[in-house]
Amino acid sequence: MLVHLVLDDEIQQYVQDVSLREDEIARGLREATSAQVFEHRMAVSPEQGQLLGFLVGLTAATTVVEVGVFTGYSTLAMARALPPGGRVIACDFNAEWAEIGRPFWERAGVADRIQLELRPAVQTLDALLADGAAGTVDFAFIDADKEGYPLYFERCLELLRPGGLMAIDNVLLTGNVARPDISDPETDSMRALNSALRDDERVELSMLPVFDGVTLAYKRARD
């Protein structure tokens, strides 16, 4: 029998109680974000941060590209999953938000694994490609302005090694992508990307209806 489970608050709390391993440092960053930033809901949830760290470790990644840092909760989670000498190339343009995360990166002992690039993400991605980084990235996470997703996807895909994994956040946009009566630049851009990914033979993918929708795509090896 096919069952679709709706995660109400009670079930969500149960999931947190039995699976979440958020320590004092990560919790402190989340609380600092809530206290200092009005847009604190832009941060990934602790469960999602744990998933990102899990995926980075599972893929034995040493080089990660993150498009969209905010206050660096996801950055922290991924950097902690890297081995010594690994790095997260963290792309954002808001230095004030990113600086909220820096003390927590330092407390966790992973600040030296985070290369913060404060400029439009496309510029950083293009610079990496110009420097010969195509095919060298193990994991990429996209969580930034939704209208820029198609550009970020193409550049991150080129940077990924064959077999490298990409996670794309907010692909459901609180359900707006499934409602044909809703049309705005963000929603239309995300719909177009979702449709394009379905038919993109360069990747294998799975869209997960968790959080606000996360698509996982790994880059196929060349024939």
PDB file of C-alpha atoms in Angstrom:
ATOM      1  CA  MET A   1       0.000   0.000   0.000  1.00  0.00           C
ATOM      2  CA  LEU A   2       1.359   3.422  -0.972  1.00  0.00           C
ATOM      3  CA  VAL A   3       1.440   5.780   2.003  1.00  0.00           C
ATOM      4  CA  HIS A   4       2.330   9.481   1.918  1.00  0.00           C
ATOM      5  CA  LEU A   5       3.284  10.639   5.398  1.00  0.00           C
ATOM      6  CA  VAL A   6       2.668  14.273   6.283  1.00  0.00           C
ATOM      7  CA  LEU A   7       5.229  15.496   8.786  1.00  0.00           C
ATOM      8  CA  ASP A   8       3.225  17.429  11.349  1.00  0.00           C
ATOM      9  CA  ASP A   9       4.872  19.138  14.318  1.00  0.00           C
ATOM     10  CA  GLU A  10       4.588  16.029  16.509  1.00  0.00           C
ATOM     11  CA  ILE A  11       6.337  13.775  13.998  1.00  0.00           C
ATOM     12  CA  GLN A  12       8.946  16.425  13.248  1.00  0.00           C
ATOM     13  CA  GLN A  13       9.741  16.682  16.944  1.00  0.00           C
ATOM     14  CA  TYR A  14      10.064  12.900  17.136  1.00  0.00           C
ATOM     15  CA  VAL A  15      12.506  12.904  14.219  1.00  0.00           C
ATOM     16  CA  GLN A  16      14.601  15.500  16.019  1.00  0.00           C
ATOM     17  CA  ASP A  17      14.458  13.627  19.310  1.00  0.00           C
ATOM     18  CA  VAL A  18      15.686  10.316  17.893  1.00  0.00           C
ATOM     19  CA  SER A  19      18.094  11.396  15.146  1.00  0.00           C
ATOM     20  CA  LEU A  20      19.401  14.931  15.589  1.00  0.00           C
ATOM     21  CA  ARG A  21      22.978  15.269  16.852  1.00  0.00           C
ATOM     22  CA  GLU A  22      23.309  19.036  17.098  1.00  0.00           C
ATOM     23  CA  ASP A  23      26.051  19.988  19.532  1.00  0.00           C
ATOM     24  CA  GLU A  24      26.540  23.157  21.547  1.00  0.00           C
ATOM     25  CA  ILE A  25      28.553  24.943  18.854  1.00  0.00           C
ATOM     26  CA  ALA A  26      26.047  24.344  16.062  1.00  0.00           C
ATOM     27  CA  ARG A  27      23.148  25.192  18.347  1.00  0.00           C
ATOM     28  CA  GLY A  28      24.930  28.368  19.404  1.00  0.00           C
ATOM     29  CA  LEU A  29      25.289  29.482  15.794  1.00  0.00           C
ATOM     30  CA  ARG A  30      21.626  28.773  15.127  1.00  0.00           C
ATOM     31  CA  GLU A  31      20.599  30.764  18.196  1.00  0.00           C
ATOM     32  CA  ALA A  32      22.928  33.645  17.302  1.00  0.00           C
ATOM     33  CA  THR A  33      21.389  33.743  13.837  1.00  0.00           C
ATOM     34  CA  SER A  34      17.870  33.909  15.269  1.00  0.00           C
ATOM     35  CA  ALA A  35      18.881  36.674  17.673  1.00  0.00           C
ATOM     36  CA  GLN A  36      20.821  38.854  15.229  1.00  0.00           C
ATOM     37  CA  VAL A  37      19.240  38.423  11.807  1.00  0.00           C
ATOM     38  CA  PHE A  38      15.633  39.246  10.933  1.00  0.00           C
ATOM     39  CA  GLU A  39      15.819  36.866   7.965  1.00  0.00           C
ATOM     40  CA  HIS A  40      16.883  33.990  10.234  1.00  0.00           C
ATOM     41  CA  ARG A  41      14.445  31.601   8.535  1.00  0.00           C
ATOM     42  CA  MET A  42      16.809  31.597   5.548  1.00  0.00           C
ATOM     43  CA  ALA A  43      19.146  29.324   7.495  1.00  0.00           C
ATOM     44  CA  VAL A  44      19.062  25.586   6.908  1.00  0.00           C
ATOM     45  CA  SER A  45      17.445  23.514   9.643  1.00  0.00           C
ATOM     46  CA  PRO A  46      19.664  21.497  11.986  1.00  0.00           C
ATOM     47  CA  GLU A  47      18.382  18.293  10.371  1.00  0.00           C
ATOM     48  CA  GLN A  48      19.373  19.591   6.953  1.00  0.00           C
ATOM     49  CA  GLY A  49      22.782  20.639   8.204  1.00  0.00           C
ATOM     50  CA  GLN A  50      23.263  17.134   9.567  1.00  0.00           C
ATOM     51  CA  LEU A  51      22.234  15.674   6.196  1.00  0.00           C
ATOM     52  CA  LEU A  52      24.762  17.852   4.370  1.00  0.00           C
ATOM     53  CA  GLY A  53      27.547  16.785   6.702  1.00  0.00           C
ATOM     54  CA  PHE A  54      26.480  13.174   6.268  1.00  0.00           C
ATOM     55  CA  LEU A  55      26.635  13.459   2.473  1.00  0.00           C
ATOM     56  CA  VAL A  56      30.022  15.165   2.518  1.00  0.00           C
ATOM     57  CA  GLY A  57      31.398  12.389   4.689  1.00  0.00           C
ATOM     58  CA  LEU A  58      29.656   9.647   2.713  1.00  0.00           C
ATOM     59  CA  THR A  59      31.234  10.835  -0.524  1.00  0.00           C
ATOM     60  CA  ALA A  60      34.662  11.197   1.133  1.00  0.00           C
ATOM     61  CA  ALA A  61      34.732  14.750  -0.195  1.00  0.00           C
ATOM     62  CA  THR A  62      37.802  16.899   0.217  1.00  0.00           C
ATOM     63  CA  THR A  63      36.679  19.899  -1.861  1.00  0.00           C
ATOM     64  CA  VAL A  64      33.219  21.434  -1.466  1.00  0.00           C
ATOM     65  CA  VAL A  65      31.642  24.422  -3.197  1.00  0.00           C
ATOM     66  CA  GLU A  66      28.819  26.177  -1.375  1.00  0.00           C
ATOM     67  CA  VAL A  67      26.717  28.790  -3.168  1.00  0.00           C
ATOM     68  CA  GLY A  68      24.933  30.789  -0.490  1.00  0.00           C
ATOM     69  CA  VAL A  69      26.460  30.932   2.990  1.00  0.00           C
ATOM     70  CA  PHE A  70      24.065  33.151   4.989  1.00  0.00           C
ATOM     71  CA  THR A  71      25.438  32.886   8.559  1.00  0.00           C
ATOM     72  CA  GLY A  72      27.342  29.704   7.870  1.00  0.00           C
ATOM     73  CA  TYR A  73      25.406  26.914   9.597  1.00  0.00           C
ATOM     74  CA  SER A  74      25.564  24.666   6.555  1.00  0.00           C
ATOM     75  CA  THR A  75      29.171  25.752   6.026  1.00  0.00           C
ATOM     76  CA  LEU A  76      30.000  24.619   9.542  1.00  0.00           C
ATOM     77  CA  ALA A  77      28.279  21.258   9.063  1.00  0.00           C
ATOM     78  CA  MET A  78      30.107  20.505   5.820  1.00  0.00           C
ATOM     79  CA  ALA A  79      33.507  21.738   7.005  1.00  0.00           C
ATOM     80  CA  ARG A  80      33.296  19.483  10.052  1.00  0.00           C
ATOM     81  CA  ALA A  81      32.761  16.482   7.779  1.00  0.00           C
ATOM     82  CA  LEU A  82      35.912  17.193   5.772  1.00  0.00           C
ATOM     83  CA  PRO A  83      39.275  15.626   6.541  1.00  0.00           C
ATOM     84  CA  PRO A  84      42.188  17.843   7.600  1.00  0.00           C
ATOM     85  CA  GLY A  85      43.314  19.785   4.556  1.00  0.00           C
ATOM     86  CA  GLY A  86      39.841  19.762   3.005  1.00  0.00           C
ATOM     87  CA  ARG A  87      38.125  22.998   2.155  1.00  0.00           C
ATOM     88  CA  VAL A  88      34.711  24.538   1.621  1.00  0.00           C
ATOM     89  CA  ILE A  89      34.787  27.282  -0.990  1.00  0.00           C
ATOM     90  CA  ALA A  90      31.936  29.341   0.452  1.00  0.00           C
ATOM     91  CA  CYS A  91      30.373  31.877  -1.920  1.00  0.00           C
ATOM     92  CA  ASP A  92      28.316  34.829  -0.693  1.00  0.00           C
ATOM     93  CA  PHE A  93      28.254  38.603  -0.909  1.00  0.00           C
ATOM     94  CA  ASN A  94      27.018  39.592   2.564  1.00  0.00           C
ATOM     95  CA  ALA A  95      30.017  39.922   4.854  1.00  0.00           C
ATOM     96  CA  GLU A  96      27.911  40.958   7.858  1.00  0.00           C
ATOM     97  CA  TRP A  97      25.898  37.732   7.848  1.00  0.00           C
ATOM     98  CA  ALA A  98      28.903  35.524   7.206  1.00  0.00           C
ATOM     99  CA  GLU A  99      30.823  37.083  10.083  1.00  0.00           C
ATOM    100  CA  ILE A 100      28.188  35.811  12.500  1.00  0.00           C
ATOM    101  CA  GLY A 101      29.338  32.296  11.720  1.00  0.00           C
ATOM    102  CA  ARG A 102      33.090  32.875  11.905  1.00  0.00           C
ATOM    103  CA  PRO A 103      33.470  32.620  15.716  1.00  0.00           C
ATOM    104  CA  PHE A 104      31.614  29.314  15.642  1.00  0.00           C
ATOM    105  CA  TRP A 105      33.776  28.005  12.796  1.00  0.00           C
ATOM    106  CA  GLU A 106      36.785  28.878  14.945  1.00  0.00           C
ATOM    107  CA  ARG A 107      35.356  27.235  18.065  1.00  0.00           C
ATOM    108  CA  ALA A 108      34.743  24.068  16.042  1.00  0.00           C
ATOM    109  CA  GLY A 109      38.348  24.134  14.796  1.00  0.00           C
ATOM    110  CA  VAL A 110      37.370  24.253  11.120  1.00  0.00           C
ATOM    111  CA  ALA A 111      37.895  27.908  10.192  1.00  0.00           C
ATOM    112  CA  ASP A 112      41.015  26.934   8.249  1.00  0.00           C
ATOM    113  CA  ARG A 113      38.881  24.642   6.069  1.00  0.00           C
ATOM    114  CA  ILE A 114      36.567  27.470   4.971  1.00  0.00           C
ATOM    115  CA  GLN A 115      37.569  29.722   2.083  1.00  0.00           C
ATOM    116  CA  LEU A 116      35.018  32.552   2.194  1.00  0.00           C
ATOM    117  CA  GLU A 117      34.585  34.360  -1.139  1.00  0.00           C
ATOM    118  CA  LEU A 118      32.661  37.619  -0.721  1.00  0.00           C
ATOM    119  CA  ARG A 119      31.506  38.599  -4.199  1.00  0.00           C
ATOM    120  CA  PRO A 120      28.770  37.477  -6.593  1.00  0.00           C
ATOM    121  CA  ALA A 121      28.933  33.685  -6.671  1.00  0.00           C
ATOM    122  CA  VAL A 122      29.088  33.514 -10.462  1.00  0.00           C
ATOM    123  CA  GLN A 123      32.324  35.491 -10.359  1.00  0.00           C
ATOM    124  CA  THR A 124      33.879  33.033  -7.911  1.00  0.00           C
ATOM    125  CA  LEU A 125      32.692  30.001  -9.897  1.00  0.00           C
ATOM    126  CA  ASP A 126      33.979  31.484 -13.139  1.00  0.00           C
ATOM    127  CA  ALA A 127      37.329  32.237 -11.508  1.00  0.00           C
ATOM    128  CA  LEU A 128      37.612  28.637 -10.331  1.00  0.00           C
ATOM    129  CA  LEU A 129      36.901  27.389 -13.838  1.00  0.00           C
ATOM    130  CA  ALA A 130      39.410  29.820 -15.317  1.00  0.00           C
ATOM    131  CA  ASP A 131      42.013  28.504 -12.862  1.00  0.00           C
ATOM    132  CA  GLY A 132      41.518  24.957 -14.135  1.00  0.00           C
ATOM    133  CA  ALA A 133      39.292  23.615 -11.339  1.00  0.00           C
ATOM    134  CA  ALA A 134      36.822  21.894 -13.695  1.00  0.00           C
ATOM    135  CA  GLY A 135      36.306  18.301 -12.626  1.00  0.00           C
ATOM    136  CA  THR A 136      37.998  18.707  -9.233  1.00  0.00           C
ATOM    137  CA  VAL A 137      35.107  19.391  -6.830  1.00  0.00           C
ATOM    138  CA  ASP A 138      33.590  16.494  -4.887  1.00  0.00           C
ATOM    139  CA  PHE A 139      30.422  18.079  -3.494  1.00  0.00           C
ATOM    140  CA  ALA A 140      28.417  21.219  -4.239  1.00  0.00           C
ATOM    141  CA  PHE A 141      25.533  22.792  -2.334  1.00  0.00           C
ATOM    142  CA  ILE A 142      23.327  25.481  -3.894  1.00  0.00           C
ATOM    143  CA  ASP A 143      21.151  27.598  -1.582  1.00  0.00           C
ATOM    144  CA  ALA A 144      21.089  31.163  -2.850  1.00  0.00           C
ATOM    145  CA  ASP A 145      18.919  33.467  -4.995  1.00  0.00           C
ATOM    146  CA  LYS A 146      16.551  31.229  -6.905  1.00  0.00           C
ATOM    147  CA  GLU A 147      16.716  33.167 -10.174  1.00  0.00           C
ATOM    148  CA  GLY A 148      20.434  32.430 -10.281  1.00  0.00           C
ATOM    149  CA  TYR A 149      20.055  28.673  -9.831  1.00  0.00           C
ATOM    150  CA  PRO A 150      20.378  27.766 -13.545  1.00  0.00           C
ATOM    151  CA  LEU A 151      23.696  29.639 -13.728  1.00  0.00           C
ATOM    152  CA  TYR A 152      24.951  28.127 -10.483  1.00  0.00           C
ATOM    153  CA  PHE A 153      23.938  24.626 -11.551  1.00  0.00           C
ATOM    154  CA  GLU A 154      25.808  24.769 -14.847  1.00  0.00           C
ATOM    155  CA  ARG A 155      28.983  26.075 -13.292  1.00  0.00           C
ATOM    156  CA  CYS A 156      28.881  23.680 -10.347  1.00  0.00           C
ATOM    157  CA  LEU A 157      28.265  20.766 -12.683  1.00  0.00           C
ATOM    158  CA  GLU A 158      31.353  21.707 -14.675  1.00  0.00           C
ATOM    159  CA  LEU A 159      33.366  21.980 -11.465  1.00  0.00           C
ATOM    160  CA  LEU A 160      32.200  18.598 -10.151  1.00  0.00           C
ATOM    161  CA  ARG A 161      34.303  15.529 -10.827  1.00  0.00           C
ATOM    162  CA  PRO A 162      32.569  12.580 -12.507  1.00  0.00           C
ATOM    163  CA  GLY A 163      30.662  10.900  -9.695  1.00  0.00           C
ATOM    164  CA  GLY A 164      30.622  14.131  -7.695  1.00  0.00           C
ATOM    165  CA  LEU A 165      27.405  15.034  -5.880  1.00  0.00           C
ATOM    166  CA  MET A 166      25.339  18.215  -5.882  1.00  0.00           C
ATOM    167  CA  ALA A 167      22.560  19.177  -3.458  1.00  0.00           C
ATOM    168  CA  ILE A 168      20.102  21.866  -4.569  1.00  0.00           C
ATOM    169  CA  ASP A 169      17.928  23.431  -1.870  1.00  0.00           C
ATOM    170  CA  ASN A 170      14.399  24.904  -1.942  1.00  0.00           C
ATOM    171  CA  VAL A 171      13.354  23.115  -5.127  1.00  0.00           C
ATOM    172  CA  LEU A 172       9.722  23.038  -3.938  1.00  0.00           C
ATOM    173  CA  LEU A 173       9.557  26.689  -2.801  1.00  0.00           C
ATOM    174  CA  THR A 174       6.979  25.948  -0.092  1.00  0.00           C
ATOM    175  CA  GLY A 175       4.916  24.159  -2.740  1.00  0.00           C
ATOM    176  CA  ASN A 176       4.646  27.104  -5.126  1.00  0.00           C
ATOM    177  CA  VAL A 177       6.256  25.176  -7.999  1.00  0.00           C
ATOM    178  CA  ALA A 178       3.295  22.763  -7.990  1.00  0.00           C
ATOM    179  CA  ARG A 179       0.656  25.512  -8.152  1.00  0.00           C
ATOM    180  CA  PRO A 180       0.087  26.657 -11.754  1.00  0.00           C
ATOM    181  CA  ASP A 181      -1.718  29.808 -10.597  1.00  0.00           C
ATOM    182  CA  ILE A 182       1.502  31.117  -9.026  1.00  0.00           C
ATOM    183  CA  SER A 183       3.941  32.835 -11.352  1.00  0.00           C
ATOM    184  CA  ASP A 184       6.840  35.021 -10.283  1.00  0.00           C
ATOM    185  CA  PRO A 185      10.528  35.155 -11.220  1.00  0.00           C
ATOM    186  CA  GLU A 186      11.662  32.847  -8.407  1.00  0.00           C
ATOM    187  CA  THR A 187       8.951  30.251  -8.938  1.00  0.00           C
ATOM    188  CA  ASP A 188       9.231  30.289 -12.726  1.00  0.00           C
ATOM    189  CA  SER A 189      13.012  29.901 -12.541  1.00  0.00           C
ATOM    190  CA  MET A 190      12.770  26.966 -10.154  1.00  0.00           C
ATOM    191  CA  ARG A 191      10.095  25.254 -12.237  1.00  0.00           C
ATOM    192  CA  ALA A 192      12.257  25.586 -15.327  1.00  0.00           C
ATOM    193  CA  LEU A 193      15.301  24.153 -13.548  1.00  0.00           C
ATOM    194  CA  ASN A 194      13.333  21.240 -12.100  1.00  0.00           C
ATOM    195  CA  SER A 195      11.960  20.367 -15.531  1.00  0.00           C
ATOM    196  CA  ALA A 196      15.366  20.688 -17.158  1.00  0.00           C
ATOM    197  CA  LEU A 197      17.015  18.439 -14.570  1.00  0.00           C
ATOM    198  CA  ARG A 198      14.467  15.690 -15.170  1.00  0.00           C
ATOM    199  CA  ASP A 199      15.710  15.365 -18.755  1.00  0.00           C
ATOM    200  CA  ASP A 200      19.400  16.162 -18.170  1.00  0.00           C
ATOM    201  CA  GLU A 201      21.403  13.121 -19.220  1.00  0.00           C
ATOM    202  CA  ARG A 202      24.547  14.472 -17.578  1.00  0.00           C
ATOM    203  CA  VAL A 203      23.252  13.617 -14.102  1.00  0.00           C
ATOM    204  CA  GLU A 204      21.414  11.017 -12.089  1.00  0.00           C
ATOM    205  CA  LEU A 205      19.006  12.638  -9.684  1.00  0.00           C
ATOM    206  CA  SER A 206      16.473  12.259  -6.923  1.00  0.00           C
ATOM    207  CA  MET A 207      14.189  15.023  -5.682  1.00  0.00           C
ATOM    208  CA  LEU A 208      13.530  14.558  -1.980  1.00  0.00           C
ATOM    209  CA  PRO A 209      10.297  16.080  -0.589  1.00  0.00           C
ATOM    210  CA  VAL A 210      11.990  16.985   2.695  1.00  0.00           C
ATOM    211  CA  PHE A 211      12.633  20.396   4.225  1.00  0.00           C
ATOM    212  CA  ASP A 212      11.685  22.756   1.350  1.00  0.00           C
ATOM    213  CA  GLY A 213      12.618  20.182  -1.261  1.00  0.00           C
ATOM    214  CA  VAL A 214      16.179  19.023  -1.921  1.00  0.00           C
ATOM    215  CA  THR A 215      17.368  17.621  -5.235  1.00  0.00           C
ATOM    216  CA  LEU A 216      20.415  15.395  -5.174  1.00  0.00           C
ATOM    217  CA  ALA A 217      22.220  15.040  -8.486  1.00  0.00           C
ATOM    218  CA  TYR A 218      25.443  13.221  -9.148  1.00  0.00           C
ATOM    219  CA  LYS A 219      27.499  13.778 -12.237  1.00  0.00           C
ATOM    220  CA  ARG A 220      27.676  10.814 -14.554  1.00  0.00           C
ATOM    221  CA  ALA A 221      31.058   9.557 -15.634  1.00  0.00           C
ATOM    222  CA  ARG A 222      31.883  10.257 -19.232  1.00  0.00           C
ATOM    223  CA  ASP A 223      31.401   7.340 -21.622  1.00  0.00           C
TER     224      ASP A 223
END
